[in-house]
PDB file of C-alpha atoms in Angstrom:
ATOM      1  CA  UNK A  87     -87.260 287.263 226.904  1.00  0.00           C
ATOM      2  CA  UNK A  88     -85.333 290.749 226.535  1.00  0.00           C
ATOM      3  CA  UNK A  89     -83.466 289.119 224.074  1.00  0.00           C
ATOM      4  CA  UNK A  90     -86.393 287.647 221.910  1.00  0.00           C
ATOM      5  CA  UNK A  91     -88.255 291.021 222.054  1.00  0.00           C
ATOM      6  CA  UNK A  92     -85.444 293.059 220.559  1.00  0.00           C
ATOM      7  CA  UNK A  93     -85.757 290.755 217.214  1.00  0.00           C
ATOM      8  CA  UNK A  94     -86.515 292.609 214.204  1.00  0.00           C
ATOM      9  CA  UNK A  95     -87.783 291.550 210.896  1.00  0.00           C
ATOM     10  CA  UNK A  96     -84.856 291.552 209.097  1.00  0.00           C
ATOM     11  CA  UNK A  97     -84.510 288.346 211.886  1.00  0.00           C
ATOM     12  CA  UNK A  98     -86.779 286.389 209.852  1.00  0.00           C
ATOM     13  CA  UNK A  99     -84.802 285.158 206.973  1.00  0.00           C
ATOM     14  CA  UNK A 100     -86.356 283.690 203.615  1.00  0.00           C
ATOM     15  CA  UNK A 101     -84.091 280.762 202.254  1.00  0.00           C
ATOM     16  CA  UNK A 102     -85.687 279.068 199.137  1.00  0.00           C
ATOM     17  CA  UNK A 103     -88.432 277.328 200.660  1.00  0.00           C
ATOM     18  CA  UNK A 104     -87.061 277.683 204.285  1.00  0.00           C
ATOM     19  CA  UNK A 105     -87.683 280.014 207.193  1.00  0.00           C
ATOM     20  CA  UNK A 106     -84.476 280.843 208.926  1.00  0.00           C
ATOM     21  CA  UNK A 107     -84.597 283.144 212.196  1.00  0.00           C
ATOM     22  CA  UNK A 108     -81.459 284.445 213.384  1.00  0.00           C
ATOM     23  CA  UNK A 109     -80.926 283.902 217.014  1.00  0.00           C
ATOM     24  CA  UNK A 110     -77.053 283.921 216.612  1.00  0.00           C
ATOM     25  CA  UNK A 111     -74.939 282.322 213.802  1.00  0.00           C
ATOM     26  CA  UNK A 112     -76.207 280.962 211.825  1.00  0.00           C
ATOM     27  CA  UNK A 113     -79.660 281.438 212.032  1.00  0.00           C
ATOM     28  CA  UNK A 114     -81.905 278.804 212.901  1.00  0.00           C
ATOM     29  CA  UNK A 115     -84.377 277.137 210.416  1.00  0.00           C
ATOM     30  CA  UNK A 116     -88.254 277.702 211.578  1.00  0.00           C
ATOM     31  CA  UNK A 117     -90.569 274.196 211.659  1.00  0.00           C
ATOM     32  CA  UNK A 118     -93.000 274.236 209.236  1.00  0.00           C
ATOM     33  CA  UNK A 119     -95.932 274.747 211.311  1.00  0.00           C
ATOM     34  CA  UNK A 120     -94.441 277.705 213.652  1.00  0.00           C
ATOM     35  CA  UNK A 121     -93.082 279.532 209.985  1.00  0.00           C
ATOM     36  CA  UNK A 122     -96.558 279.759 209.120  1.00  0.00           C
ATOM     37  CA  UNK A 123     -97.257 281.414 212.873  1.00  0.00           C
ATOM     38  CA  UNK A 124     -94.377 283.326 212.742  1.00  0.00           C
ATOM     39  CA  UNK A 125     -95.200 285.111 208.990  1.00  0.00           C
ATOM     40  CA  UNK A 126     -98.573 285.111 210.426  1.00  0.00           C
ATOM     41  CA  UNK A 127     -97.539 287.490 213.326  1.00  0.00           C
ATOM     42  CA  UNK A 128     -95.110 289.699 211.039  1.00  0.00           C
ATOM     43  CA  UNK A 129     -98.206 290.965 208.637  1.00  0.00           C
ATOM     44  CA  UNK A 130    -100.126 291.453 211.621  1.00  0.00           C
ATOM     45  CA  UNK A 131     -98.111 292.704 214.164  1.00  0.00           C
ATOM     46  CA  UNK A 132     -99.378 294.901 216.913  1.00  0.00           C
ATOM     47  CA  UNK A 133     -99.059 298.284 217.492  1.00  0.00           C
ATOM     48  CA  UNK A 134     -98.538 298.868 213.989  1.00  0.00           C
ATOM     49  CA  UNK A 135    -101.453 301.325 213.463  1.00  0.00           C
ATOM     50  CA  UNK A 136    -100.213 304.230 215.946  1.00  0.00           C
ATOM     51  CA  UNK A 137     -98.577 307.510 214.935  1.00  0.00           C
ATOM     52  CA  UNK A 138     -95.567 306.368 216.414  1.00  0.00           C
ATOM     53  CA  UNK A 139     -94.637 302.850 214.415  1.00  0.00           C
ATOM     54  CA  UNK A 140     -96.336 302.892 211.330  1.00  0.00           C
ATOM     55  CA  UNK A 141     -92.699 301.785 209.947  1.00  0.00           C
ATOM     56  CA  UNK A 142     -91.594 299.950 212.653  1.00  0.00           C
ATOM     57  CA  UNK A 143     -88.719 296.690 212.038  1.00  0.00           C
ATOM     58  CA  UNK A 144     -89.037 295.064 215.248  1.00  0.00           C
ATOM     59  CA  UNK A 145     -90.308 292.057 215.140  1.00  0.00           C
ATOM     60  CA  UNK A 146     -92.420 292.944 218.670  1.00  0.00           C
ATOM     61  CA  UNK A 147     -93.095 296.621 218.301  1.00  0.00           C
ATOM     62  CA  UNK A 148     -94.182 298.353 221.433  1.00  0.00           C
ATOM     63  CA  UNK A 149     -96.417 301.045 222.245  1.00  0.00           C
ATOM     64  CA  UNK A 150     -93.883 303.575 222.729  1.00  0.00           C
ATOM     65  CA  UNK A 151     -92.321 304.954 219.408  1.00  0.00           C
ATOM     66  CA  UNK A 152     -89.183 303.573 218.660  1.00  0.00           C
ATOM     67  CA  UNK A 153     -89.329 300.471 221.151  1.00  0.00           C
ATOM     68  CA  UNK A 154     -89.662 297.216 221.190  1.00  0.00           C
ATOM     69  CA  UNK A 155     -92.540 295.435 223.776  1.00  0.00           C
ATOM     70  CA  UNK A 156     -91.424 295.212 227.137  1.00  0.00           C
ATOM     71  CA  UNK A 157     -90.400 291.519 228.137  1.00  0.00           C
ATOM     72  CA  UNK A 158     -93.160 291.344 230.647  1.00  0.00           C
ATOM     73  CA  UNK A 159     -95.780 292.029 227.855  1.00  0.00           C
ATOM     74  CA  UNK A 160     -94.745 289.321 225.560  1.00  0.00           C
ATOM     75  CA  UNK A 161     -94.373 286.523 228.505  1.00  0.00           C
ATOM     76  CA  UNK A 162     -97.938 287.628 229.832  1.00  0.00           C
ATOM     77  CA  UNK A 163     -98.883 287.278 225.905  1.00  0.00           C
ATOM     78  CA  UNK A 164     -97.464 283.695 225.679  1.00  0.00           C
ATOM     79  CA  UNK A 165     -99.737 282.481 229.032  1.00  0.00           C
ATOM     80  CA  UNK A 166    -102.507 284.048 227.249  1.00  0.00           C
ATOM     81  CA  UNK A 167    -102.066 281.607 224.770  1.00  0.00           C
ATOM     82  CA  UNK A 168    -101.322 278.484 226.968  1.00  0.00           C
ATOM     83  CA  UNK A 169     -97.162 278.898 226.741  1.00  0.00           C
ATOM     84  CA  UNK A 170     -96.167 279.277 230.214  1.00  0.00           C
ATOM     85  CA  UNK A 171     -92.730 280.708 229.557  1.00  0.00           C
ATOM     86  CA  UNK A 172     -90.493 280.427 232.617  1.00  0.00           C
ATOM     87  CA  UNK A 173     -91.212 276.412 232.104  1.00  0.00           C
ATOM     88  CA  UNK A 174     -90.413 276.395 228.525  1.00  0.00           C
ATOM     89  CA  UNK A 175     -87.511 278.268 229.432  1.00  0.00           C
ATOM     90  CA  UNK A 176     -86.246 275.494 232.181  1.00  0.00           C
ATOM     91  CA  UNK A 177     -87.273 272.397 229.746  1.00  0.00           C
ATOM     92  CA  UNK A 178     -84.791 274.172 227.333  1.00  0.00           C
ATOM     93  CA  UNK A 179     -81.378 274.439 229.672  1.00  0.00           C
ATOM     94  CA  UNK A 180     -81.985 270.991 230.774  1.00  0.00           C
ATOM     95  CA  UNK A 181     -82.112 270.131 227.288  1.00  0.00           C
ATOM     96  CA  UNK A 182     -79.122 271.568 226.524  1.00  0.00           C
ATOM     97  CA  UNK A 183     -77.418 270.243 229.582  1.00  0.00           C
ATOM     98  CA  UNK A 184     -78.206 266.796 228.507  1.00  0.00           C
ATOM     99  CA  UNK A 185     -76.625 267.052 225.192  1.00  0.00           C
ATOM    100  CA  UNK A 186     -73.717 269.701 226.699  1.00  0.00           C
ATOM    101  CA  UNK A 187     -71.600 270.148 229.250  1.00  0.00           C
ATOM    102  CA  UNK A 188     -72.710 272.674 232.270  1.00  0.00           C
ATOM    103  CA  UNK A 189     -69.943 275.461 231.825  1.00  0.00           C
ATOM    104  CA  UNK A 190     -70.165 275.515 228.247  1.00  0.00           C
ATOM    105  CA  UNK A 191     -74.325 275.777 228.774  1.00  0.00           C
ATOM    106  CA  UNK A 192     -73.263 278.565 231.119  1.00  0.00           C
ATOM    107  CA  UNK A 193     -71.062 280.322 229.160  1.00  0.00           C
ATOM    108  CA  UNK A 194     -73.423 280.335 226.288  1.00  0.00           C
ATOM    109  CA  UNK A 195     -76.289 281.292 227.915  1.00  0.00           C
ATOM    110  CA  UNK A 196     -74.976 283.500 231.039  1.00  0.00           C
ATOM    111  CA  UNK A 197     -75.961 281.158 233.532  1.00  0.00           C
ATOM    112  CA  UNK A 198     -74.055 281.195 236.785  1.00  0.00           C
ATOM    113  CA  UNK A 199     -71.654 278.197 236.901  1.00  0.00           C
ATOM    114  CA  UNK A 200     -72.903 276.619 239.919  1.00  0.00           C
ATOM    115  CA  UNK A 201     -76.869 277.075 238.303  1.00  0.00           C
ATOM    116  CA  UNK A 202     -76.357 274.798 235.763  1.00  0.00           C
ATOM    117  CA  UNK A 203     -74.721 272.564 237.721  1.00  0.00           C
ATOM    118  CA  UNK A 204     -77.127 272.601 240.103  1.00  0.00           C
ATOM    119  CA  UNK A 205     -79.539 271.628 237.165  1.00  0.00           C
ATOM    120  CA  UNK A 206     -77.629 269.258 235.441  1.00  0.00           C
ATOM    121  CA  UNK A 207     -77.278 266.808 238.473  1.00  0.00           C
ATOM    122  CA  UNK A 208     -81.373 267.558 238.850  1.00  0.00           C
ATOM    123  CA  UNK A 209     -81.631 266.586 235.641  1.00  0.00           C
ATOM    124  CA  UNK A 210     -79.908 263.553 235.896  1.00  0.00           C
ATOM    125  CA  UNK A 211     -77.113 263.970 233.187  1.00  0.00           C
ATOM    126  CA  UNK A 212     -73.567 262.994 232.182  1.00  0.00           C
ATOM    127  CA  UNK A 213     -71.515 265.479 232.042  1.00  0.00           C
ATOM    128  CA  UNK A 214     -70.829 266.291 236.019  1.00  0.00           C
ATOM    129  CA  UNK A 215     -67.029 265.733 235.525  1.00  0.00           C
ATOM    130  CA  UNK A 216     -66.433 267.803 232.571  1.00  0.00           C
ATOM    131  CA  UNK A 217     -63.565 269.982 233.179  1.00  0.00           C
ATOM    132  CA  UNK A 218     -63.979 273.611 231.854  1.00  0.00           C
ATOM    133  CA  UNK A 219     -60.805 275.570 230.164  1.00  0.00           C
ATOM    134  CA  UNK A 220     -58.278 275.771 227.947  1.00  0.00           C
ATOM    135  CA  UNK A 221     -57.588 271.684 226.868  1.00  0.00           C
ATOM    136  CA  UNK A 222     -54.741 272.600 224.297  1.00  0.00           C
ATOM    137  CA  UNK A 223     -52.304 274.015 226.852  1.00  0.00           C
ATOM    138  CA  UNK A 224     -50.131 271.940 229.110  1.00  0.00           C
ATOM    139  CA  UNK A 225     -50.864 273.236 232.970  1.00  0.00           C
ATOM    140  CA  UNK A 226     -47.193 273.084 233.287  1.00  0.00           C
ATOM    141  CA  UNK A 227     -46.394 274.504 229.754  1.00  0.00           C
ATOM    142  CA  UNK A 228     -44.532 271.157 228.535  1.00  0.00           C
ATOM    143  CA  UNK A 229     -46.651 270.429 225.233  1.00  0.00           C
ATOM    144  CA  UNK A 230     -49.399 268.026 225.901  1.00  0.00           C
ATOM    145  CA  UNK A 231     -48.926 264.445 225.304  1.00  0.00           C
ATOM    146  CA  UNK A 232     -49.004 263.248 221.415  1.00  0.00           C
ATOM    147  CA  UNK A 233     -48.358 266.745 220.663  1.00  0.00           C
ATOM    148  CA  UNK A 234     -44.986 266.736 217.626  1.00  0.00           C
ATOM    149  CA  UNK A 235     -42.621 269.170 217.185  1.00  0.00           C
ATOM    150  CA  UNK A 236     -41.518 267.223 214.224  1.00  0.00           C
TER     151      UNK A 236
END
């Protein structure tokens, strides 16, 4: 959530007739229906008619000038509306661990290696012997097989 609360509208990218949001690179495009949500929120964004942000670019503005909303804030917000966030949030890694391997989830994310591997054999998927590291170089520097020096 600290992440997703330090987004600013300059996040929220127009492409033609898509909504991109950039989470990392490249951004990500919006579904249809949560574009509309998300466009909705930007022209009416709260905290917006203080002293203290009447010009504020984040795409959660807080009450204090200058700041985004606190994480807490926005999670309470989305169980307000029926999102219960820490789940969504769990449904997601195991997602990803089902189409990834654990360390490179971890990695990504800045899990704890041992977390998502904990999760991925909860989870029930595949990738349990995937073996994290460097897979170009030999572990006793000869060149890996089917490697030419020709």
């Amino acid at each position: 959530m600290g992440r997703i609360v330090r987004l600013s509208v300059d996040d929220v990218v127009h492409d033609g007739d898509t909504l991109l949001l950039r989470l990392g690179e490249p951004a990500s495009p919006v579904p249809a229906p949560v574009a509309a949500l998300l466009l909705e929120h930007i022209a009416n964004r709260d905290n917006m008619n203080t002293a203290t942000n009447p010009a504020s670019r984040w795409l959660f503005p807080g009450r204090r000038a200058g700041q985004p909303a606190r994480p807490d804030h926005l999670s309470a917000l989305l169980n307000e509306a029926g999102i219960p966030a820490s789940a969504a949030r769990g449904a997601a890694i195991r997602q990803q661990l089902l189409e990834l391997p654990a360390p490179v989830v971890a990695d990504a994310l800045g899990y704890h290696n041992k977390t998502t591997s904990r999760l991925i054999r909860e989870t029930g998927g595949t990738w349990s012997r995937y073996a994290a590291g460097d897979h170009t170089r030999s572990p006793t520097s000869r060149p890996p097989r089917g490697a030419d020096d020709s």
